[in-house]
Structures are given as C-alpha cells and as structure tokens.
Amino acid sequence: MPGLVFILNGPNLNLLGRRQPEIYGAETLADVEQGCRSLAAAEGLEIRFHQSNREYELIDWVHEARDVAQGIIINPAAFTHTSVALLDALHTFEGPVLEVHISNVHKRESFRHHSYVSLRADGVIAGFGTEGYLLALRRMATLLR
Ligand code: CA2
C-alpha cells in the first residue's frame, strides 16, 4: 500500500491531556490522532495510529510495518531510554523512522537525555508539544514523495 505510515505511541501516552498538562499539554491522544488523520489526508498519506503500554506490542507493530508500511513515526515514551529490543526491531525496518517527543527531553532529567531509538531514527523532534507529530508527518510526506 503506497504512503502508509505507522504512528506508534508508548507507555502512559493514553493519559495525554488528563495529567501533567504543564509538561505534555491539554490535547488528548485522540485529538493528536484526529490532527494526524486530517494532515495525512491532505498529504495523500494513510496512517495507522496505535498506543500501547506493553513493549512487545510496539515491537510487533514495527514488525507488521515491515510488510505494509513505508514509514514509522514513533514516540516510544519511556521505552526511548530503556529499550534495546525496540531499537533492534526498528533496525529491521527499511523505510524512514522519525522519533517524536512532546516535551523537550534535553531540558529534563539526565536519564531522558539518552535515546536508544535515536540510534536508528532519521530525524528527531522534541519540545514542540503535540504539534511535533504534525511536523514529523509533514517531513514523512517529503521523505516518501
Ligand atoms: O516528551 C515525550 O513525548 C516523552 O516521550 C514522554 C514520556 C517520557 O517518558 C519521555 O521521556 C518523553 C512519558 C509519557 C507519559 O505521558 C503522559 C502524558 C500525560 C500524563 C502523564 C503521562
């Protein structure tokens, strides 16, 4: 399927807009998905939008993306800083991978400064709030053109 992008979200992002709005903003993950769907339609892309609190589920979606998707946008949340397994899965994907963080992880605790996923990502966005997803999707449209 041409122009299919997986947008993957890691643990606790289901709480977006419901806790810590000073860090993560007021939009819910459903709002983010809706914004991504509108932009994807305008860019001629199709998206599959997923969130899980389970590491293996994110890995399974990366494996699924290998067969059907051209690009992956991922906010791995806390797995960013811990998961060699997710990095290994992303290394098996051949298309562009863009990493998104809502907050500016470099302005936060030092354990958030290192990202395993960045060793694979073709681009990283951090600190642009939920708008970062739209910026990543725009970049993905350029990369897949
Ligand atoms: O800034 C980001 O997008 C993060 O990936 C978010 C992760 C954090 O572990 C990363 O260091 C940076 C945390 C996601 C938790 O999301 C929540 C959203 C609302 C309320 C509570 C948690």
PDB file of N, CA, C and O in Angstrom, residues 50-110:
ATOM      1  N   HIS A  50      -1.407   3.883  16.728  1.00  0.00           N
ATOM      2  CA  HIS A  50      -1.506   2.916  17.824  1.00  0.00           C
ATOM      3  C   HIS A  50      -0.835   3.457  19.091  1.00  0.00           C
ATOM      4  O   HIS A  50       0.147   4.198  19.015  1.00  0.00           O
ATOM      5  N   GLN A  51      -1.346   3.009  20.236  1.00  0.00           N
ATOM      6  CA  GLN A  51      -0.670   3.272  21.529  1.00  0.00           C
ATOM      7  C   GLN A  51      -0.692   1.982  22.334  1.00  0.00           C
ATOM      8  O   GLN A  51      -1.683   1.244  22.335  1.00  0.00           O
ATOM      9  N   SER A  52       0.408   1.712  23.042  1.00  0.00           N
ATOM     10  CA  SER A  52       0.415   0.586  23.966  1.00  0.00           C
ATOM     11  C   SER A  52       1.311   0.872  25.162  1.00  0.00           C
ATOM     12  O   SER A  52       2.312   1.581  25.050  1.00  0.00           O
ATOM     13  N   ASN A  53       0.945   0.259  26.276  1.00  0.00           N
ATOM     14  CA  ASN A  53       1.790   0.304  27.470  1.00  0.00           C
ATOM     15  C   ASN A  53       2.733  -0.893  27.524  1.00  0.00           C
ATOM     16  O   ASN A  53       3.516  -1.014  28.470  1.00  0.00           O
ATOM     17  N   ARG A  54       2.642  -1.764  26.511  1.00  0.00           N
ATOM     18  CA  ARG A  54       3.428  -3.008  26.500  1.00  0.00           C
ATOM     19  C   ARG A  54       4.504  -2.958  25.417  1.00  0.00           C
ATOM     20  O   ARG A  54       4.207  -2.747  24.237  1.00  0.00           O
ATOM     21  N   GLU A  55       5.738  -3.179  25.836  1.00  0.00           N
ATOM     22  CA  GLU A  55       6.885  -3.107  24.921  1.00  0.00           C
ATOM     23  C   GLU A  55       6.701  -4.057  23.722  1.00  0.00           C
ATOM     24  O   GLU A  55       6.961  -3.686  22.579  1.00  0.00           O
ATOM     25  N   TYR A  56       6.254  -5.295  23.998  1.00  0.00           N
ATOM     26  CA  TYR A  56       6.176  -6.283  22.911  1.00  0.00           C
ATOM     27  C   TYR A  56       5.167  -5.870  21.843  1.00  0.00           C
ATOM     28  O   TYR A  56       5.346  -6.177  20.663  1.00  0.00           O
ATOM     29  N   GLU A  57       4.131  -5.128  22.265  1.00  0.00           N
ATOM     30  CA  GLU A  57       3.115  -4.729  21.285  1.00  0.00           C
ATOM     31  C   GLU A  57       3.689  -3.704  20.306  1.00  0.00           C
ATOM     32  O   GLU A  57       3.423  -3.754  19.098  1.00  0.00           O
ATOM     33  N   LEU A  58       4.502  -2.787  20.833  1.00  0.00           N
ATOM     34  CA  LEU A  58       5.162  -1.806  19.959  1.00  0.00           C
ATOM     35  C   LEU A  58       6.097  -2.522  18.991  1.00  0.00           C
ATOM     36  O   LEU A  58       6.158  -2.192  17.797  1.00  0.00           O
ATOM     37  N   ILE A  59       6.819  -3.522  19.515  1.00  0.00           N
ATOM     38  CA  ILE A  59       7.739  -4.298  18.670  1.00  0.00           C
ATOM     39  C   ILE A  59       6.954  -5.043  17.590  1.00  0.00           C
ATOM     40  O   ILE A  59       7.340  -5.045  16.411  1.00  0.00           O
ATOM     41  N   ASP A  60       5.829  -5.626  17.962  1.00  0.00           N
ATOM     42  CA  ASP A  60       5.007  -6.347  16.972  1.00  0.00           C
ATOM     43  C   ASP A  60       4.484  -5.408  15.883  1.00  0.00           C
ATOM     44  O   ASP A  60       4.403  -5.793  14.716  1.00  0.00           O
ATOM     45  N   TRP A  61       4.135  -4.170  16.259  1.00  0.00           N
ATOM     46  CA  TRP A  61       3.676  -3.212  15.240  1.00  0.00           C
ATOM     47  C   TRP A  61       4.817  -2.821  14.296  1.00  0.00           C
ATOM     48  O   TRP A  61       4.597  -2.618  13.103  1.00  0.00           O
ATOM     49  N   VAL A  62       6.029  -2.706  14.849  1.00  0.00           N
ATOM     50  CA  VAL A  62       7.183  -2.426  13.970  1.00  0.00           C
ATOM     51  C   VAL A  62       7.360  -3.577  12.983  1.00  0.00           C
ATOM     52  O   VAL A  62       7.577  -3.362  11.783  1.00  0.00           O
ATOM     53  N   HIS A  63       7.215  -4.819  13.474  1.00  0.00           N
ATOM     54  CA  HIS A  63       7.334  -5.983  12.577  1.00  0.00           C
ATOM     55  C   HIS A  63       6.243  -5.954  11.506  1.00  0.00           C
ATOM     56  O   HIS A  63       6.525  -6.227  10.332  1.00  0.00           O
ATOM     57  N   GLU A  64       5.023  -5.614  11.903  1.00  0.00           N
ATOM     58  CA  GLU A  64       3.915  -5.520  10.943  1.00  0.00           C
ATOM     59  C   GLU A  64       4.219  -4.432   9.903  1.00  0.00           C
ATOM     60  O   GLU A  64       3.977  -4.623   8.705  1.00  0.00           O
ATOM     61  N   ALA A  65       4.761  -3.314  10.386  1.00  0.00           N
ATOM     62  CA  ALA A  65       5.084  -2.199   9.478  1.00  0.00           C
ATOM     63  C   ALA A  65       6.080  -2.632   8.403  1.00  0.00           C
ATOM     64  O   ALA A  65       6.029  -2.158   7.266  1.00  0.00           O
ATOM     65  N   ARG A  66       6.986  -3.545   8.741  1.00  0.00           N
ATOM     66  CA  ARG A  66       7.970  -4.039   7.763  1.00  0.00           C
ATOM     67  C   ARG A  66       7.293  -4.544   6.493  1.00  0.00           C
ATOM     68  O   ARG A  66       7.812  -4.373   5.398  1.00  0.00           O
ATOM     69  N   ASP A  67       6.117  -5.154   6.636  1.00  0.00           N
ATOM     70  CA  ASP A  67       5.431  -5.756   5.494  1.00  0.00           C
ATOM     71  C   ASP A  67       4.514  -4.790   4.759  1.00  0.00           C
ATOM     72  O   ASP A  67       4.261  -4.971   3.577  1.00  0.00           O
ATOM     73  N   VAL A  68       3.993  -3.781   5.462  1.00  0.00           N
ATOM     74  CA  VAL A  68       2.919  -2.989   4.831  1.00  0.00           C
ATOM     75  C   VAL A  68       3.174  -1.486   4.785  1.00  0.00           C
ATOM     76  O   VAL A  68       2.497  -0.775   4.033  1.00  0.00           O
ATOM     77  N   ALA A  69       4.094  -0.970   5.597  1.00  0.00           N
ATOM     78  CA  ALA A  69       4.209   0.492   5.722  1.00  0.00           C
ATOM     79  C   ALA A  69       5.483   1.016   5.071  1.00  0.00           C
ATOM     80  O   ALA A  69       6.480   0.298   4.943  1.00  0.00           O
ATOM     81  N   GLN A  70       5.421   2.286   4.679  1.00  0.00           N
ATOM     82  CA  GLN A  70       6.600   2.938   4.089  1.00  0.00           C
ATOM     83  C   GLN A  70       7.384   3.740   5.112  1.00  0.00           C
ATOM     84  O   GLN A  70       8.553   4.061   4.887  1.00  0.00           O
ATOM     85  N   GLY A  71       6.728   4.150   6.215  1.00  0.00           N
ATOM     86  CA  GLY A  71       7.423   4.955   7.222  1.00  0.00           C
ATOM     87  C   GLY A  71       6.850   4.727   8.610  1.00  0.00           C
ATOM     88  O   GLY A  71       5.711   4.257   8.751  1.00  0.00           O
ATOM     89  N   ILE A  72       7.663   5.048   9.613  1.00  0.00           N
ATOM     90  CA  ILE A  72       7.220   4.941  11.014  1.00  0.00           C
ATOM     91  C   ILE A  72       7.528   6.255  11.728  1.00  0.00           C
ATOM     92  O   ILE A  72       8.652   6.768  11.658  1.00  0.00           O
ATOM     93  N   ILE A  73       6.501   6.774  12.401  1.00  0.00           N
ATOM     94  CA  ILE A  73       6.693   7.884  13.342  1.00  0.00           C
ATOM     95  C   ILE A  73       6.445   7.287  14.722  1.00  0.00           C
ATOM     96  O   ILE A  73       5.428   6.618  14.942  1.00  0.00           O
ATOM     97  N   ILE A  74       7.388   7.492  15.629  1.00  0.00           N
ATOM     98  CA  ILE A  74       7.257   6.840  16.935  1.00  0.00           C
ATOM     99  C   ILE A  74       7.598   7.780  18.077  1.00  0.00           C
ATOM    100  O   ILE A  74       8.622   8.459  18.047  1.00  0.00           O
ATOM    101  N   ASN A  75       6.685   7.818  19.049  1.00  0.00           N
ATOM    102  CA  ASN A  75       7.001   8.396  20.352  1.00  0.00           C
ATOM    103  C   ASN A  75       7.072   7.205  21.313  1.00  0.00           C
ATOM    104  O   ASN A  75       6.049   6.739  21.813  1.00  0.00           O
ATOM    105  N   PRO A  76       8.276   6.715  21.560  1.00  0.00           N
ATOM    106  CA  PRO A  76       8.408   5.497  22.379  1.00  0.00           C
ATOM    107  C   PRO A  76       8.201   5.763  23.866  1.00  0.00           C
ATOM    108  O   PRO A  76       8.299   4.826  24.666  1.00  0.00           O
ATOM    109  N   ALA A  77       7.977   7.030  24.236  1.00  0.00           N
ATOM    110  CA  ALA A  77       7.798   7.420  25.652  1.00  0.00           C
ATOM    111  C   ALA A  77       8.979   6.880  26.470  1.00  0.00           C
ATOM    112  O   ALA A  77      10.120   6.971  26.021  1.00  0.00           O
ATOM    113  N   ALA A  78       8.734   6.284  27.631  1.00  0.00           N
ATOM    114  CA  ALA A  78       9.858   5.879  28.491  1.00  0.00           C
ATOM    115  C   ALA A  78      10.717   4.781  27.864  1.00  0.00           C
ATOM    116  O   ALA A  78      11.901   4.647  28.208  1.00  0.00           O
ATOM    117  N   PHE A  79      10.151   3.996  26.906  1.00  0.00           N
ATOM    118  CA  PHE A  79      10.965   2.960  26.245  1.00  0.00           C
ATOM    119  C   PHE A  79      12.093   3.572  25.405  1.00  0.00           C
ATOM    120  O   PHE A  79      13.058   2.884  25.078  1.00  0.00           O
ATOM    121  N   THR A  80      11.960   4.858  25.090  1.00  0.00           N
ATOM    122  CA  THR A  80      13.032   5.597  24.417  1.00  0.00           C
ATOM    123  C   THR A  80      14.372   5.373  25.107  1.00  0.00           C
ATOM    124  O   THR A  80      15.402   5.180  24.458  1.00  0.00           O
ATOM    125  N   HIS A  81      14.303   5.430  26.441  1.00  0.00           N
ATOM    126  CA  HIS A  81      15.512   5.491  27.259  1.00  0.00           C
ATOM    127  C   HIS A  81      15.963   4.124  27.769  1.00  0.00           C
ATOM    128  O   HIS A  81      16.966   4.031  28.474  1.00  0.00           O
ATOM    129  N   THR A  82      15.187   3.096  27.447  1.00  0.00           N
ATOM    130  CA  THR A  82      15.470   1.773  28.049  1.00  0.00           C
ATOM    131  C   THR A  82      15.533   0.617  27.060  1.00  0.00           C
ATOM    132  O   THR A  82      16.119  -0.414  27.384  1.00  0.00           O
ATOM    133  N   SER A  83      14.910   0.770  25.875  1.00  0.00           N
ATOM    134  CA  SER A  83      14.601  -0.440  25.103  1.00  0.00           C
ATOM    135  C   SER A  83      15.551  -0.719  23.934  1.00  0.00           C
ATOM    136  O   SER A  83      15.385  -0.175  22.830  1.00  0.00           O
ATOM    137  N   VAL A  84      16.496  -1.613  24.184  1.00  0.00           N
ATOM    138  CA  VAL A  84      17.340  -2.122  23.102  1.00  0.00           C
ATOM    139  C   VAL A  84      16.483  -2.975  22.154  1.00  0.00           C
ATOM    140  O   VAL A  84      16.708  -2.995  20.938  1.00  0.00           O
ATOM    141  N   ALA A  85      15.475  -3.658  22.714  1.00  0.00           N
ATOM    142  CA  ALA A  85      14.618  -4.520  21.890  1.00  0.00           C
ATOM    143  C   ALA A  85      13.847  -3.705  20.847  1.00  0.00           C
ATOM    144  O   ALA A  85      13.731  -4.118  19.679  1.00  0.00           O
ATOM    145  N   LEU A  86      13.360  -2.548  21.246  1.00  0.00           N
ATOM    146  CA  LEU A  86      12.642  -1.688  20.291  1.00  0.00           C
ATOM    147  C   LEU A  86      13.617  -1.141  19.242  1.00  0.00           C
ATOM    148  O   LEU A  86      13.299  -1.095  18.047  1.00  0.00           O
ATOM    149  N   LEU A  87      14.815  -0.764  19.677  1.00  0.00           N
ATOM    150  CA  LEU A  87      15.850  -0.326  18.729  1.00  0.00           C
ATOM    151  C   LEU A  87      16.144  -1.434  17.721  1.00  0.00           C
ATOM    152  O   LEU A  87      16.193  -1.179  16.504  1.00  0.00           O
ATOM    153  N   ASP A  88      16.321  -2.658  18.202  1.00  0.00           N
ATOM    154  CA  ASP A  88      16.622  -3.777  17.303  1.00  0.00           C
ATOM    155  C   ASP A  88      15.495  -3.971  16.285  1.00  0.00           C
ATOM    156  O   ASP A  88      15.751  -4.214  15.102  1.00  0.00           O
ATOM    157  N   ALA A  89      14.258  -3.861  16.737  1.00  0.00           N
ATOM    158  CA  ALA A  89      13.110  -4.006  15.826  1.00  0.00           C
ATOM    159  C   ALA A  89      13.146  -2.904  14.764  1.00  0.00           C
ATOM    160  O   ALA A  89      12.962  -3.168  13.566  1.00  0.00           O
ATOM    161  N   LEU A  90      13.397  -1.676  15.193  1.00  0.00           N
ATOM    162  CA  LEU A  90      13.418  -0.550  14.242  1.00  0.00           C
ATOM    163  C   LEU A  90      14.553  -0.704  13.228  1.00  0.00           C
ATOM    164  O   LEU A  90      14.418  -0.272  12.077  1.00  0.00           O
ATOM    165  N   HIS A  91      15.642  -1.335  13.631  1.00  0.00           N
ATOM    166  CA  HIS A  91      16.751  -1.577  12.702  1.00  0.00           C
ATOM    167  C   HIS A  91      16.340  -2.517  11.564  1.00  0.00           C
ATOM    168  O   HIS A  91      16.980  -2.535  10.515  1.00  0.00           O
ATOM    169  N   THR A  92      15.287  -3.318  11.782  1.00  0.00           N
ATOM    170  CA  THR A  92      14.849  -4.244  10.729  1.00  0.00           C
ATOM    171  C   THR A  92      13.887  -3.589   9.743  1.00  0.00           C
ATOM    172  O   THR A  92      13.512  -4.194   8.744  1.00  0.00           O
ATOM    173  N   PHE A  93      13.466  -2.365  10.036  1.00  0.00           N
ATOM    174  CA  PHE A  93      12.538  -1.641   9.166  1.00  0.00           C
ATOM    175  C   PHE A  93      13.345  -0.837   8.156  1.00  0.00           C
ATOM    176  O   PHE A  93      14.289  -0.139   8.528  1.00  0.00           O
ATOM    177  N   GLU A  94      12.943  -0.901   6.884  1.00  0.00           N
ATOM    178  CA  GLU A  94      13.798  -0.294   5.855  1.00  0.00           C
ATOM    179  C   GLU A  94      13.484   1.157   5.521  1.00  0.00           C
ATOM    180  O   GLU A  94      14.328   1.866   4.981  1.00  0.00           O
ATOM    181  N   GLY A  95      12.283   1.617   5.832  1.00  0.00           N
ATOM    182  CA  GLY A  95      11.893   2.990   5.469  1.00  0.00           C
ATOM    183  C   GLY A  95      12.317   3.998   6.516  1.00  0.00           C
ATOM    184  O   GLY A  95      12.971   3.656   7.510  1.00  0.00           O
ATOM    185  N   PRO A  96      11.927   5.279   6.297  1.00  0.00           N
ATOM    186  CA  PRO A  96      12.261   6.309   7.275  1.00  0.00           C
ATOM    187  C   PRO A  96      11.571   6.113   8.621  1.00  0.00           C
ATOM    188  O   PRO A  96      10.417   5.702   8.690  1.00  0.00           O
ATOM    189  N   VAL A  97      12.333   6.433   9.672  1.00  0.00           N
ATOM    190  CA  VAL A  97      11.819   6.391  11.049  1.00  0.00           C
ATOM    191  C   VAL A  97      12.025   7.775  11.658  1.00  0.00           C
ATOM    192  O   VAL A  97      13.150   8.297  11.655  1.00  0.00           O
ATOM    193  N   LEU A  98      10.948   8.379  12.143  1.00  0.00           N
ATOM    194  CA  LEU A  98      11.039   9.684  12.794  1.00  0.00           C
ATOM    195  C   LEU A  98      10.601   9.541  14.248  1.00  0.00           C
ATOM    196  O   LEU A  98       9.570   8.923  14.533  1.00  0.00           O
ATOM    197  N   GLU A  99      11.409  10.105  15.142  1.00  0.00           N
ATOM    198  CA  GLU A  99      11.166   9.999  16.591  1.00  0.00           C
ATOM    199  C   GLU A  99      10.579  11.320  17.086  1.00  0.00           C
ATOM    200  O   GLU A  99      11.104  12.392  16.759  1.00  0.00           O
ATOM    201  N   VAL A 100       9.502  11.223  17.841  1.00  0.00           N
ATOM    202  CA  VAL A 100       8.828  12.421  18.360  1.00  0.00           C
ATOM    203  C   VAL A 100       8.791  12.377  19.885  1.00  0.00           C
ATOM    204  O   VAL A 100       8.466  11.338  20.473  1.00  0.00           O
ATOM    205  N   HIS A 101       9.115  13.505  20.501  1.00  0.00           N
ATOM    206  CA  HIS A 101       8.859  13.701  21.931  1.00  0.00           C
ATOM    207  C   HIS A 101       8.112  15.003  22.112  1.00  0.00           C
ATOM    208  O   HIS A 101       8.513  16.039  21.556  1.00  0.00           O
ATOM    209  N   ILE A 102       7.058  14.940  22.880  1.00  0.00           N
ATOM    210  CA  ILE A 102       6.220  16.118  23.108  1.00  0.00           C
ATOM    211  C   ILE A 102       7.004  17.159  23.906  1.00  0.00           C
ATOM    212  O   ILE A 102       6.994  18.350  23.590  1.00  0.00           O
ATOM    213  N   SER A 103       7.657  16.698  24.955  1.00  0.00           N
ATOM    214  CA  SER A 103       8.445  17.600  25.804  1.00  0.00           C
ATOM    215  C   SER A 103       9.877  17.694  25.274  1.00  0.00           C
ATOM    216  O   SER A 103      10.313  16.850  24.479  1.00  0.00           O
ATOM    217  N   ASN A 104      10.580  18.723  25.750  1.00  0.00           N
ATOM    218  CA  ASN A 104      11.999  18.839  25.412  1.00  0.00           C
ATOM    219  C   ASN A 104      12.791  17.983  26.400  1.00  0.00           C
ATOM    220  O   ASN A 104      13.127  18.421  27.497  1.00  0.00           O
ATOM    221  N   VAL A 105      13.060  16.759  25.979  1.00  0.00           N
ATOM    222  CA  VAL A 105      13.705  15.793  26.880  1.00  0.00           C
ATOM    223  C   VAL A 105      15.079  16.282  27.359  1.00  0.00           C
ATOM    224  O   VAL A 105      15.540  15.899  28.438  1.00  0.00           O
ATOM    225  N   HIS A 106      15.715  17.157  26.583  1.00  0.00           N
ATOM    226  CA  HIS A 106      17.061  17.644  26.937  1.00  0.00           C
ATOM    227  C   HIS A 106      17.032  18.682  28.054  1.00  0.00           C
ATOM    228  O   HIS A 106      18.059  19.003  28.641  1.00  0.00           O
ATOM    229  N   LYS A 107      15.832  19.196  28.318  1.00  0.00           N
ATOM    230  CA  LYS A 107      15.662  20.175  29.392  1.00  0.00           C
ATOM    231  C   LYS A 107      15.243  19.486  30.697  1.00  0.00           C
ATOM    232  O   LYS A 107      15.051  20.140  31.709  1.00  0.00           O
ATOM    233  N   ARG A 108      15.098  18.155  30.638  1.00  0.00           N
ATOM    234  CA  ARG A 108      14.559  17.404  31.774  1.00  0.00           C
ATOM    235  C   ARG A 108      15.667  16.561  32.441  1.00  0.00           C
ATOM    236  O   ARG A 108      16.848  16.823  32.244  1.00  0.00           O
ATOM    237  N   GLU A 109      15.282  15.574  33.215  1.00  0.00           N
ATOM    238  CA  GLU A 109      16.250  14.756  33.958  1.00  0.00           C
ATOM    239  C   GLU A 109      17.262  14.128  33.001  1.00  0.00           C
ATOM    240  O   GLU A 109      16.936  13.795  31.867  1.00  0.00           O
ATOM    241  N   SER A 110      18.489  13.906  33.506  1.00  0.00           N
ATOM    242  CA  SER A 110      19.559  13.417  32.627  1.00  0.00           C
ATOM    243  C   SER A 110      19.241  12.034  32.042  1.00  0.00           C
ATOM    244  O   SER A 110      19.689  11.708  30.951  1.00  0.00           O
TER     245      SER A 110
END
